[in-house]
Amino acid sequence: MKIDRRSFLALTAGGTVGTALTPLPWKLTDDISIWSQNWPWTPVPPGGEATHVNSTCTLCPAACGITVRKIDQRAVKIEGMAGHPVNDGGICILGVSGLQLLYGPSRVKTPLKRVGDRGAGHWQPISWDQAVAEVAQKLGELREKGEGHTVAAICGSDRGTLPQLFSRLLTVYGSPNFFTLPTIHDTYAMTLGLMQGGNPQAGFDVENTDYLLSFGSGILEGWGAPVRMFRANSRWRSGYGKVVQVEARLSTTAAKADRWMPVNPGSEAALAMGLAHVILREKLYQRDFIKHHTEGFDEWQKGVLAGYAPDAVAAVSGVPAAEIEALAREFARARKPLAICGRGQGNTPGSLAESMAVHALNALVGNLQRPGGVWAMPEIEYIDWAEAEMDALAVAGLQQDRLDGAGSDGFPYAKYLPNRLVEAVNSGQGYPLQALLVSGANPCYSLADAAAVQKAIAAVPFVVSFSSFMDETAVNADLILPNHTNLERYEDVPTPLGLTRPIIGLSRPVVAPQFNTRHTGDVVIQIARAIGGTVGSAFPWPTYEACLQMTLAGAWGPLNRDGFWEVPGFQPADWAHAFETASGKFEFTNAAITSLALSEPIVLPGDEKAFPLLLMPFDSMRLTNGWIGNPPFMTKAVDDTVLKGDDVLVELNPQTASSLGLSQGQAAELQTPVGAARVRVNLFEGVRPGVVAMPTGLGHTAFDEFIAGKGVNYNMLAGPVADPASGLDAAWGIRAKLTKA
Amino acid sequence: MKQDHEHKQNKKYGMVINLDKCTGCGACMAACMAENNVPFRKDETDKLLSTAWLRIYKLNNGKPYPETDICYLPRPCQQCEGHAGHSPCVSVCPATATDYDMETGIVSQIYTRCFGCRYCMAACPYHVRLFNWWDPVWPDGMEKYLSPNVSVRMRGVVEKCSFCFHRYQLAKDKAYAEGRRELAEEEYQTACTQACPADAITFGDLNNPKHKVYELKNDPRAFRLLERLGTNPKVYYISSREWVRRAGDNYLEHEKTGAVASGHH
C-alpha cells in the first residue's frame, strides 16, 4: 500500500482525535498514579492533641533550652526554647535531630549481660533486679578483699547530681579513681586557678565583646555553646565587632572572620606572647589594672620582652612581624577585646602554656570581670549533701594513689588524666584495675589512640556501661544498664561552661520511657544500698527524683515551671574583690606558675622523614564527636566532599596532592605512628600545604547502620601528647604519610 | 487594575538569607527534615538521590592558599513567581500537581496528583525538586516522631520545599478561631527560619512594609539566584562579598555583578 501525503495526514489526524476521545490514556494515567502511590505500608501519622513541653537538651554540654512538640503521647519535633539564657529559640542540628535518638535503633532496650567474647555483640537480656544484684555483688566482693580502690568510674562530667552520685559512691566505697574526659574547660579552670586563685570556671562575655581574637577556637564549629556563639557571631557580622581567626586551615570560623591569619600550626602560644611583647613594649596595656590589681608583672614582662620580639615570633609562626605589631595594636586599642583558645570544639584540653599566654593578653588589656571579657564564674553550690560516714575500708581505699597520678607531685593541678589511666592499665603500672563503670561518656571512641583505650578496657575484668545507646564502650562492656534518654528523665544541668549567666537547667521526662530502661541515678542508689553498710547509708534517698527535689530545694518549683533557674542579679566581682590569690591580685607569674614546665614544647609523635605530612583534625557542626553518634538526619546533611559511600574524604591542598600524585576523590592510604586507614582525597585550597585535614566524628563501629562503618575515627590514627606542664592531652595533630591506595 | 491592586493586596511570602551570618551548620536542613517527615536511607552520600528539601552548598572563590575563601549557601525552593505566577515548574506540570498560589505566592506540590513524570524536575533551574525513588522506610519505632501535619510521601512522586505551608494553615486556623483575618509576622515562620541558630534566615511577606523582609530585600548587597532567567524567585540572599554575589548567576567576565538584577517589586 502506498502512503501518500493525503493518507498520512488523515491517519495522523484520525489517530490524534481517536487518542483524545478514547479514555484509555486517561485511565492508564490514573491507574499509574494509583498503583504508584497507594502502598499500604506508607505510614499515616495519627493525629491527636498538640502540646508543648519545655526541657533542657543534654546531648552536648551546651545545655540549650528546648521545647518539644507532642501529639498525644508522641514527641514529634524538638525546637529551641524562646527566652532561654543559652540559646533563646535557636537550636543546633544535633538538638533538632534528638527524636531520632529517642526512637532510634541504637537504643539499648533492656539490661543486657554479655554472653560470649567481649565485643562480639552477643547479649542476654536480664532483669533489673539481676543487673543491680550482679554489680553490687561484684563491687561488694572487691571491697571485702580490700581492693575497693581498683574500681574506677568514667563520667561525662563531674558537675550536677548524677555525676556527683557516682563520685559519692566511689568515695564511700573507697576508690580515688573517679574520672571525666577533660576538655579545654579543664585547661581554662587550671589557668584561672593559677593566675586568679580559687576554683572558678571561665565565663566569656561574648555578647558584649567587640573584638574577638581566637587562637583556633571554632566559634562556628561548636566551641562553647554553639547557638550562643552563632548569635554572638551574627552580632559581630552586623557591624558590632571584629573577629580575627588564627588557624592553619580555612575553617568556617576563619572564612566568616574579618581576618584569617594562617599560622604555622603549634605556634599559637608563641604568637600570643609576641602580641604581648608589642603591647608591653609600646605600653598599650591597661595601666590602672596592671598597676593596682596585678602581681608578678615586672618579672613576666622581662621574660616576654626578652624572648618574644616580633622578628623571632615571625620566624616561628610564619606571620610577618609587621602584621604581629599591627594586630597587637588593634587588639589593645579595641574597647572590649577578648582573646580565647581551645582548637575546634575544644574537646582536647590543649597546652597550658598557650592557655596562660592567651589569658595574659586579656589581663594586659584589663578585660577581666568586665563587659565583653573573661569572667571568673563561681559554681552554684546547690549540691550540699550531708557528709557521708566512712568505714575503715573506705578510708584505706582512698589512701591509695590514683592510677593516673592526677593531683600527685608530677601533676599537681590536674584532676583527671584518662590518657594516663589507659597507659597505666596497658603497661601494668600501679595496681590492676578490677572494675570500671562508664556513664555519659564513650572513651572507646572519643579518647585519643582509641585502639589503646579499647585494649585497656579489654584488660579490665568487669566493665559496666550505663549508656542509653549501643556505643563503642557499651559494646565492650560486660553489663549494660541502660539509662533513660534525656527526653525520658529528670536531670539537673549546672551553668554550661563558658556562659556568663549562672543558671541551673532541668532536663525532664517529655515522654514516658520507651523501653525497659532505668534512671542511672536510681540504679546508683540501688547498687549502693545493695552493697549495704556505710555505702548504703550514704544514699538516704528512696529515688533519684527524691534526691533531686531535695537537692534543688527552692529552685525545684521554678525549674519545673520554666525549665531553668537563674541566679538573680549576678554581676562579676570587681577587680578589687575578684582574685583569690595570696596577693588578692591577678598574678602574671608566681611560685606555682614558675614551678611548671611551661616552656617545654609539645612534640607530636612521629618522625618527620617517615611521616612528612601533618594530620590535623577539624570539627564541624554536622558531625557530633562527643559520646553520642550522629543521628541519621545529621549524617544525611554531611557534604559529599566529607563522606562518599563509606569513605571519609581528607582535605589536601592541590599542591600537596599533585606532589603525591593524588587527584580529587582518589583513594589513598593514610598512615600515622598510631594507625593506618583508607581515605579518599578532597582537594581544598584552604588547607595549608603539607597538612592533611580530617573531619572528626566519623568512623563509628557501634550504634546503628546509619552511622557505623562510615569513614574513619580520627582518634584511631592519633595519639595523646601529655602537656609537660599539666599532664593533660595537648596533641593538636600527628605526623602522617599519604600514599596512593 | 491599579484600583484592584489597592483593594486586594495579595501576600507574597519570601525569604532573605544573610550569607555573612550563615555558618553552614545544617540546623535548617535537619529542622526541615524533622518538620516535614523527610525520610532517610543508610547511604545518603549520592546527593542526586538524596531527598533534602533544603540543601546547603559550599561555595569557594577558587583562589590558592591563603587567599581562599568559602561561603555556605542554603537553598530551599526559590518559590519562583515567574511572570504572573508562571513559574518554570508550574508551567510544565501535566497533572496540575503543582500550582502557584496567588494568595500567598507559594508554589505547592500535591502528592496525590503527581504521577512522577518529573518534567518539573527538568524545568527547575535550582534542583529543588526531588523524586521518591523508594518508599520511605523508618526503622522500627521511629515512625512515632512523624508529624500528622505533613503527609508522608510515597514512591513515585516528586516533593519539594513548601515554605512549611502547613504552618500557614495552622496559623490561619488559629487566627480565624480568634476572630482575626490577618496573621502577625511571627505567627507564620518556616521551620528552617525558626531553627536557624545564627538568625541568618528572615521570613515574611515581601509585600508587607511591616515585615522585616520588605526592607531586607532592598539591601544593596541583596541578590537572587539565576535572576536573569526571569524566574523571579522569592528567596533573596545578602552577602557583603562580591565573589559570592557573582556566584549567584552565570556572569561573563566583563559583566558587572547584578547588572540585570533590578526590575523586581
Short mmCIF file of C-alpha atoms in Angstrom, two decimals, chain A residues 267-698:
data_model
loop_
_atom_site.label_atom_id
_atom_site.label_comp_id
_atom_site.label_asym_id
_atom_site.label_seq_id
_atom_site.Cartn_x
_atom_site.Cartn_y
_atom_site.Cartn_z
CA SER A 267 52.99 28.24 67.18
CA GLU A 268 49.87 29.81 68.71
CA ALA A 269 51.37 30.25 72.19
CA ALA A 270 54.42 31.97 70.73
CA LEU A 271 52.20 34.26 68.68
CA ALA A 272 50.21 35.22 71.79
CA MET A 273 53.47 36.04 73.57
CA GLY A 274 54.62 38.05 70.53
CA LEU A 275 51.44 40.11 70.72
CA ALA A 276 52.02 40.61 74.44
CA HIS A 277 55.56 41.76 73.63
CA VAL A 278 54.29 44.53 71.36
CA ILE A 279 51.63 45.58 73.87
CA LEU A 280 54.27 45.74 76.62
CA ARG A 281 56.90 47.48 74.50
CA GLU A 282 54.50 50.14 73.32
CA LYS A 283 52.87 50.40 76.75
CA LEU A 284 49.43 49.77 75.29
CA TYR A 285 48.25 47.81 78.35
CA GLN A 286 45.55 48.91 80.79
CA ARG A 287 47.70 50.82 83.26
CA ASP A 288 45.24 51.13 86.10
CA PHE A 289 44.61 47.40 86.16
CA ILE A 290 48.29 46.45 85.80
CA LYS A 291 49.38 48.89 88.48
CA HIS A 292 46.79 48.20 91.16
CA HIS A 293 45.48 44.72 90.56
CA THR A 294 48.32 42.54 89.32
CA GLU A 295 51.36 40.82 90.75
CA GLY A 296 54.45 39.41 89.05
CA PHE A 297 54.03 41.81 86.15
CA ASP A 298 57.64 43.09 86.04
CA GLU A 299 59.14 39.65 86.15
CA TRP A 300 56.76 38.32 83.50
CA GLN A 301 57.30 41.40 81.35
CA LYS A 302 61.04 40.90 81.45
CA GLY A 303 60.69 37.37 80.08
CA VAL A 304 58.25 38.38 77.34
CA LEU A 305 60.34 41.36 76.22
CA ALA A 306 63.48 39.25 76.14
CA GLY A 307 62.14 36.18 74.39
CA TYR A 308 59.29 37.17 72.09
CA ALA A 309 60.35 40.03 69.82
CA PRO A 310 58.14 40.18 66.68
CA ASP A 311 61.01 39.09 64.44
CA ALA A 312 61.63 35.97 66.50
CA VAL A 313 57.90 35.18 66.67
CA ALA A 314 57.56 35.80 62.93
CA ALA A 315 60.16 33.14 62.27
CA VAL A 316 58.27 30.59 64.38
CA SER A 317 54.71 31.43 63.41
CA GLY A 318 55.10 32.44 59.79
CA VAL A 319 53.19 35.66 60.47
CA PRO A 320 55.21 38.72 59.30
CA ALA A 321 56.50 40.94 62.13
CA ALA A 322 54.61 43.96 60.82
CA GLU A 323 51.34 42.01 60.97
CA ILE A 324 52.04 40.92 64.54
CA GLU A 325 52.62 44.53 65.52
CA ALA A 326 49.50 45.76 63.76
CA LEU A 327 47.37 43.01 65.30
CA ALA A 328 48.70 43.74 68.81
CA ARG A 329 47.86 47.43 68.47
CA GLU A 330 44.41 46.73 67.10
CA PHE A 331 43.66 44.28 69.92
CA ALA A 332 44.91 46.60 72.65
CA ARG A 333 43.01 49.58 71.27
CA ALA A 334 39.68 47.81 70.92
CA ARG A 335 37.12 48.82 73.53
CA LYS A 336 36.19 45.32 74.68
CA PRO A 337 38.72 42.88 73.25
CA LEU A 338 38.66 39.19 74.10
CA ALA A 339 41.24 36.51 73.33
CA ILE A 340 40.22 32.85 73.50
CA CYS A 341 41.80 29.47 72.78
CA GLY A 342 40.91 25.79 72.50
CA ARG A 343 41.15 24.35 69.00
CA GLY A 344 37.96 23.46 67.19
CA GLN A 345 35.26 22.49 69.66
CA GLY A 346 37.83 22.43 72.44
CA ASN A 347 37.45 18.71 73.07
CA THR A 348 41.19 18.36 73.59
CA PRO A 349 42.45 20.17 76.72
CA GLY A 350 45.45 21.63 74.86
CA SER A 351 48.59 23.27 76.12
CA LEU A 352 48.53 25.07 79.46
CA ALA A 353 51.29 27.44 78.31
CA GLU A 354 49.13 28.51 75.39
CA SER A 355 46.04 29.00 77.52
CA MET A 356 48.02 31.08 80.03
CA ALA A 357 49.60 33.19 77.27
CA VAL A 358 46.19 33.88 75.76
CA HIS A 359 44.68 34.66 79.15
CA ALA A 360 47.57 37.04 79.88
CA LEU A 361 46.53 39.03 76.78
CA ASN A 362 43.10 39.56 78.33
CA ALA A 363 44.75 40.67 81.56
CA LEU A 364 47.04 43.09 79.73
CA VAL A 365 44.10 44.93 78.23
CA GLY A 366 42.27 44.76 81.55
CA ASN A 367 39.33 42.87 80.13
CA LEU A 368 38.71 40.63 83.11
CA GLN A 369 35.44 40.77 85.07
CA ARG A 370 34.22 43.45 82.64
CA PRO A 371 31.67 43.54 79.82
CA GLY A 372 32.97 41.65 76.83
CA GLY A 373 35.77 39.96 78.79
CA VAL A 374 36.58 36.83 80.76
CA TRP A 375 34.67 36.36 83.99
CA ALA A 376 35.53 34.08 86.89
CA MET A 377 32.28 32.16 87.31
CA PRO A 378 31.62 30.72 90.75
CA GLU A 379 29.87 27.35 90.82
CA ILE A 380 26.29 27.45 92.14
CA GLU A 381 26.69 25.42 95.29
CA TYR A 382 23.34 23.72 95.46
CA ILE A 383 24.60 20.17 95.91
CA ASP A 384 25.01 20.23 99.66
CA TRP A 385 24.61 16.66 100.82
CA ALA A 386 25.37 15.57 104.35
CA GLU A 387 28.90 14.28 104.69
CA ALA A 388 28.90 10.53 104.39
CA GLU A 389 30.18 8.27 107.11
CA MET A 390 33.33 6.44 106.02
CA ASP A 391 34.23 2.99 107.27
CA ALA A 392 37.79 1.64 107.54
CA LEU A 393 37.67 0.07 104.07
CA ALA A 394 36.71 3.40 102.52
CA VAL A 395 39.46 5.26 104.36
CA ALA A 396 42.05 2.66 103.35
CA GLY A 397 40.94 2.70 99.72
CA LEU A 398 41.05 6.47 99.45
CA GLN A 399 44.59 6.49 100.76
CA GLN A 400 45.74 4.67 97.64
CA ASP A 401 47.18 6.76 94.79
CA ARG A 402 45.04 7.49 91.79
CA LEU A 403 46.01 5.26 88.89
CA ASP A 404 46.58 8.28 86.60
CA GLY A 405 48.69 10.24 89.07
CA ALA A 406 46.44 13.31 88.83
CA GLY A 407 46.90 15.58 91.81
CA SER A 408 50.22 13.97 92.71
CA ASP A 409 53.55 15.79 92.68
CA GLY A 410 54.02 15.18 88.97
CA PHE A 411 50.64 16.66 88.02
CA PRO A 412 49.56 18.77 91.00
CA TYR A 413 46.85 20.75 89.17
CA ALA A 414 45.27 18.05 87.03
CA LYS A 415 42.06 16.49 88.31
CA TYR A 416 41.65 13.68 85.78
CA LEU A 417 44.16 12.23 83.32
CA PRO A 418 42.27 9.47 81.47
CA ASN A 419 45.04 9.04 78.90
CA ARG A 420 47.42 8.15 81.72
CA LEU A 421 44.86 5.72 83.12
CA VAL A 422 44.87 3.92 79.77
CA GLU A 423 48.66 3.90 79.79
CA ALA A 424 48.78 2.58 83.35
CA VAL A 425 46.40 -0.26 82.59
CA ASN A 426 48.16 -1.23 79.35
CA SER A 427 51.65 -1.13 80.85
CA GLY A 428 50.70 -2.72 84.14
CA GLN A 429 51.88 0.23 86.24
CA GLY A 430 50.39 0.65 89.69
CA TYR A 431 47.69 -1.80 90.65
CA PRO A 432 45.45 -3.66 88.17
CA LEU A 433 42.07 -2.11 87.55
CA GLN A 434 39.39 -4.66 88.50
CA ALA A 435 36.17 -2.88 87.57
CA LEU A 436 35.09 0.11 85.51
CA LEU A 437 31.78 1.98 85.48
CA VAL A 438 31.09 4.24 82.47
CA SER A 439 28.26 6.79 82.36
CA GLY A 440 27.65 9.61 79.88
CA ALA A 441 30.99 9.02 78.19
CA ASN A 442 32.29 6.92 75.32
CA PRO A 443 36.06 6.66 75.93
CA CYS A 444 36.48 3.81 73.43
CA TYR A 445 35.59 6.28 70.71
CA SER A 446 36.46 9.75 71.92
CA LEU A 447 39.85 9.39 73.63
CA ALA A 448 43.00 9.75 71.55
CA ASP A 449 44.51 6.43 70.47
CA ALA A 450 41.15 4.71 70.68
CA ALA A 451 42.72 1.31 69.93
CA ALA A 452 44.85 1.58 73.08
CA VAL A 453 41.74 2.58 75.05
CA GLN A 454 39.89 -0.47 73.77
CA LYS A 455 42.86 -2.63 74.71
CA ALA A 456 42.85 -1.19 78.23
CA ILE A 457 39.11 -1.75 78.59
CA ALA A 458 39.54 -5.31 77.39
CA ALA A 459 42.05 -5.83 80.21
CA VAL A 460 39.57 -4.77 82.92
CA PRO A 461 37.75 -7.88 84.16
CA PHE A 462 34.43 -6.17 84.92
CA VAL A 463 33.07 -3.29 82.82
CA VAL A 464 29.61 -1.79 83.32
CA SER A 465 28.11 0.68 80.86
CA PHE A 466 25.16 2.90 81.76
CA SER A 467 24.67 4.09 78.19
CA SER A 468 21.26 4.57 76.60
CA PHE A 469 22.84 3.68 73.28
CA MET A 470 24.87 0.79 71.95
CA ASP A 471 28.04 2.87 71.72
CA GLU A 472 31.65 1.68 71.30
CA THR A 473 32.20 1.44 75.06
CA ALA A 474 28.90 -0.34 75.73
CA VAL A 475 29.77 -2.91 73.06
CA ASN A 476 32.94 -3.72 75.01
CA ALA A 477 31.21 -3.98 78.39
CA ASP A 478 30.12 -7.00 80.43
CA LEU A 479 26.88 -5.45 81.56
CA ILE A 480 24.80 -2.67 80.09
CA LEU A 481 22.39 -0.99 82.48
CA PRO A 482 20.68 1.41 80.07
CA ASN A 483 19.76 4.87 81.27
CA HIS A 484 16.61 6.71 80.12
CA THR A 485 17.46 9.19 77.34
CA ASN A 486 17.42 12.90 78.08
CA LEU A 487 13.79 13.11 76.90
CA GLU A 488 12.67 10.44 79.38
CA ARG A 489 14.41 11.53 82.57
CA TYR A 490 14.98 14.22 85.13
CA GLU A 491 18.45 15.68 85.40
CA ASP A 492 19.91 18.98 86.57
CA VAL A 493 22.48 20.80 84.44
CA PRO A 494 24.55 23.46 86.22
CA THR A 495 25.74 26.59 84.37
CA PRO A 496 27.05 25.47 80.99
CA LEU A 497 30.79 26.13 80.76
CA GLY A 498 31.66 29.49 79.24
CA LEU A 499 28.26 31.07 79.97
CA THR A 500 28.26 34.31 81.96
CA ARG A 501 24.81 33.79 83.45
CA PRO A 502 24.74 31.37 86.40
CA ILE A 503 21.80 29.06 85.75
CA ILE A 504 20.58 25.57 86.51
CA GLY A 505 18.80 23.84 83.66
CA LEU A 506 16.39 20.97 84.13
CA SER A 507 16.06 18.06 81.78
CA ARG A 508 12.75 16.34 82.38
CA PRO A 509 10.62 13.50 81.11
CA VAL A 510 8.95 14.68 77.92
CA VAL A 511 7.65 11.21 77.11
CA ALA A 512 7.33 8.04 79.19
CA PRO A 513 10.32 5.67 78.98
CA GLN A 514 10.04 3.84 75.66
CA PHE A 515 11.86 0.73 76.79
CA ASN A 516 12.82 -1.23 79.89
CA THR A 517 15.41 1.36 80.91
CA ARG A 518 16.04 2.85 84.34
CA HIS A 519 17.42 6.20 85.51
CA THR A 520 21.12 5.75 86.25
CA GLY A 521 20.66 7.86 89.39
CA ASP A 522 18.18 5.30 90.68
CA VAL A 523 20.50 2.46 89.71
CA VAL A 524 23.45 4.02 91.56
CA ILE A 525 21.33 4.41 94.69
CA GLN A 526 20.12 0.80 94.37
CA ILE A 527 23.64 -0.55 93.87
CA ALA A 528 24.90 1.37 96.92
CA ARG A 529 22.04 0.07 99.05
CA ALA A 530 22.65 -3.48 97.86
CA ILE A 531 26.30 -3.18 98.87
CA GLY A 532 24.99 -2.02 102.25
CA GLY A 533 26.83 -0.80 105.34
CA THR A 534 28.16 2.76 105.20
CA VAL A 535 27.98 2.62 101.40
CA GLY A 536 24.23 2.11 101.54
CA SER A 537 23.60 4.61 104.29
CA ALA A 538 25.36 7.33 102.31
CA PHE A 539 22.37 7.24 99.95
CA PRO A 540 19.36 8.03 102.11
CA TRP A 541 17.07 8.95 99.21
CA PRO A 542 14.42 6.45 98.09
CA THR A 543 14.74 7.53 94.45
CA TYR A 544 16.83 9.80 92.26
CA GLU A 545 13.87 12.09 91.81
CA ALA A 546 13.53 12.49 95.58
CA CYS A 547 17.25 13.21 95.78
CA LEU A 548 17.00 15.81 93.03
CA GLN A 549 13.98 17.53 94.57
CA MET A 550 15.63 17.69 97.97
CA THR A 551 18.90 18.95 96.46
CA LEU A 552 17.31 21.68 94.37
CA ALA A 553 15.03 22.71 97.25
CA GLY A 554 13.52 26.11 96.39
CA ALA A 555 14.68 26.02 92.79
CA TRP A 556 12.60 22.89 92.07
CA GLY A 557 9.36 24.82 91.58
CA PRO A 558 10.70 27.44 89.15
CA LEU A 559 12.70 24.76 87.35
CA ASN A 560 9.62 22.69 86.72
CA ARG A 561 7.72 25.73 85.52
CA ASP A 562 10.37 27.36 83.29
CA GLY A 563 12.90 24.63 82.54
CA PHE A 564 15.72 26.70 84.02
CA TRP A 565 16.50 28.81 87.07
CA GLU A 566 18.84 31.80 87.06
CA VAL A 567 20.77 33.32 89.97
CA PRO A 568 19.09 36.71 90.24
CA GLY A 569 21.16 39.84 89.61
CA PHE A 570 24.52 38.17 89.05
CA GLN A 571 27.38 40.59 88.38
CA PRO A 572 31.06 39.66 88.09
CA ALA A 573 33.12 40.73 91.12
CA ASP A 574 35.15 43.89 90.54
CA TRP A 575 38.94 43.90 90.31
CA ALA A 576 39.43 44.59 93.99
CA HIS A 577 37.40 41.53 95.00
CA ALA A 578 37.70 39.14 92.11
CA PHE A 579 41.04 37.49 92.75
CA GLU A 580 41.56 34.82 95.37
CA THR A 581 45.32 34.55 95.05
CA ALA A 582 47.63 35.09 98.03
CA SER A 583 48.16 38.68 96.90
CA GLY A 584 44.48 39.21 96.19
CA LYS A 585 45.54 40.29 92.71
CA PHE A 586 45.85 38.84 89.25
CA GLU A 587 49.21 37.08 89.12
CA PHE A 588 51.08 37.02 85.80
CA THR A 589 53.53 34.74 87.48
CA ASN A 590 54.03 33.28 90.94
CA ALA A 591 55.86 30.42 92.65
CA ALA A 592 53.32 27.86 91.45
CA ILE A 593 53.49 29.06 87.86
CA THR A 594 57.30 29.19 87.72
CA SER A 595 57.47 25.63 89.03
CA LEU A 596 55.63 24.37 85.92
CA ALA A 597 57.36 23.20 82.76
CA LEU A 598 55.67 25.89 80.68
CA SER A 599 58.45 26.44 78.18
CA GLU A 600 58.82 22.82 77.15
CA PRO A 601 57.42 22.33 73.64
CA ILE A 602 54.60 19.98 72.72
CA VAL A 603 56.23 17.39 70.49
CA LEU A 604 53.93 15.49 68.16
CA PRO A 605 54.63 11.80 67.74
CA GLY A 606 56.26 10.61 64.54
CA ASP A 607 59.48 11.01 62.66
CA GLU A 608 59.49 13.78 60.06
CA LYS A 609 61.22 11.68 57.43
CA ALA A 610 58.96 8.67 57.69
CA PHE A 611 55.87 10.84 58.14
CA PRO A 612 56.41 14.01 56.09
CA LEU A 613 52.84 15.34 56.42
CA LEU A 614 50.86 16.69 59.36
CA LEU A 615 47.46 15.16 60.08
CA MET A 616 45.16 17.64 61.81
CA PRO A 617 41.56 17.06 62.87
CA PHE A 618 38.78 19.52 62.20
CA ASP A 619 35.41 19.66 63.91
CA SER A 620 32.15 20.56 62.25
CA MET A 621 28.58 21.11 63.36
CA ARG A 622 27.21 18.38 61.11
CA LEU A 623 29.21 15.62 62.81
CA THR A 624 28.93 15.02 66.54
CA ASN A 625 32.11 13.80 68.11
CA GLY A 626 31.17 13.55 71.75
CA TRP A 627 29.80 10.43 73.43
CA ILE A 628 26.84 10.30 71.05
CA GLY A 629 26.93 9.25 67.40
CA ASN A 630 25.31 11.17 64.55
CA PRO A 631 21.55 10.73 64.25
CA PRO A 632 20.54 9.91 60.62
CA PHE A 633 19.44 13.49 59.79
CA MET A 634 22.90 14.78 60.60
CA THR A 635 24.70 12.17 58.54
CA LYS A 636 22.30 12.97 55.71
CA ALA A 637 23.32 16.62 55.94
CA VAL A 638 27.02 15.82 55.63
CA ASP A 639 28.53 17.03 52.33
CA ASP A 640 29.67 14.51 49.74
CA THR A 641 33.10 16.15 49.95
CA VAL A 642 33.35 14.84 53.54
CA LEU A 643 31.76 11.41 53.23
CA LYS A 644 31.19 9.47 49.99
CA GLY A 645 29.76 6.00 50.31
CA ASP A 646 31.58 4.62 53.34
CA ASP A 647 34.76 6.60 52.66
CA VAL A 648 35.88 9.68 54.52
CA LEU A 649 37.50 12.39 52.41
CA VAL A 650 40.53 14.14 53.84
CA GLU A 651 41.32 17.68 52.76
CA LEU A 652 44.54 18.19 50.91
CA ASN A 653 45.98 21.27 49.27
CA PRO A 654 46.04 20.73 45.48
CA GLN A 655 49.75 21.47 45.55
CA THR A 656 50.42 18.72 48.10
CA ALA A 657 48.08 16.37 46.26
CA SER A 658 49.86 16.82 42.95
CA SER A 659 53.24 16.21 44.57
CA LEU A 660 51.83 12.90 45.83
CA GLY A 661 50.19 12.12 42.52
CA LEU A 662 46.71 12.23 44.04
CA SER A 663 43.64 13.71 42.40
CA GLN A 664 40.13 14.62 43.55
CA GLY A 665 38.24 11.67 45.01
CA GLN A 666 41.14 9.26 44.69
CA ALA A 667 41.60 6.60 47.36
CA ALA A 668 44.73 6.70 49.48
CA GLU A 669 46.32 5.01 52.46
CA LEU A 670 46.79 7.35 55.42
CA GLN A 671 49.42 6.23 57.92
CA THR A 672 50.47 7.66 61.26
CA PRO A 673 52.70 6.26 64.01
CA VAL A 674 49.46 5.12 65.70
CA GLY A 675 47.42 3.58 62.89
CA ALA A 676 46.52 3.41 59.23
CA ALA A 677 43.29 3.82 57.29
CA ARG A 678 41.85 4.04 53.82
CA VAL A 679 40.67 7.51 52.89
CA ARG A 680 39.76 9.50 49.80
CA VAL A 681 41.20 12.84 48.85
CA ASN A 682 39.25 16.11 48.65
CA LEU A 683 41.27 18.92 47.11
CA PHE A 684 40.78 22.12 49.10
CA GLU A 685 42.82 25.27 48.61
CA GLY A 686 42.01 26.41 52.14
CA VAL A 687 44.18 23.81 53.81
CA ARG A 688 47.84 24.52 54.31
CA PRO A 689 50.27 22.72 52.00
CA GLY A 690 51.75 19.73 53.83
CA VAL A 691 48.70 19.29 56.05
CA VAL A 692 46.09 16.55 55.83
CA ALA A 693 42.86 17.72 57.45
CA MET A 694 40.44 15.06 58.64
CA PRO A 695 36.88 15.54 59.90
CA THR A 696 36.18 14.27 63.41
CA GLY A 697 33.02 12.38 64.32
CA LEU A 698 33.12 9.60 61.73
#
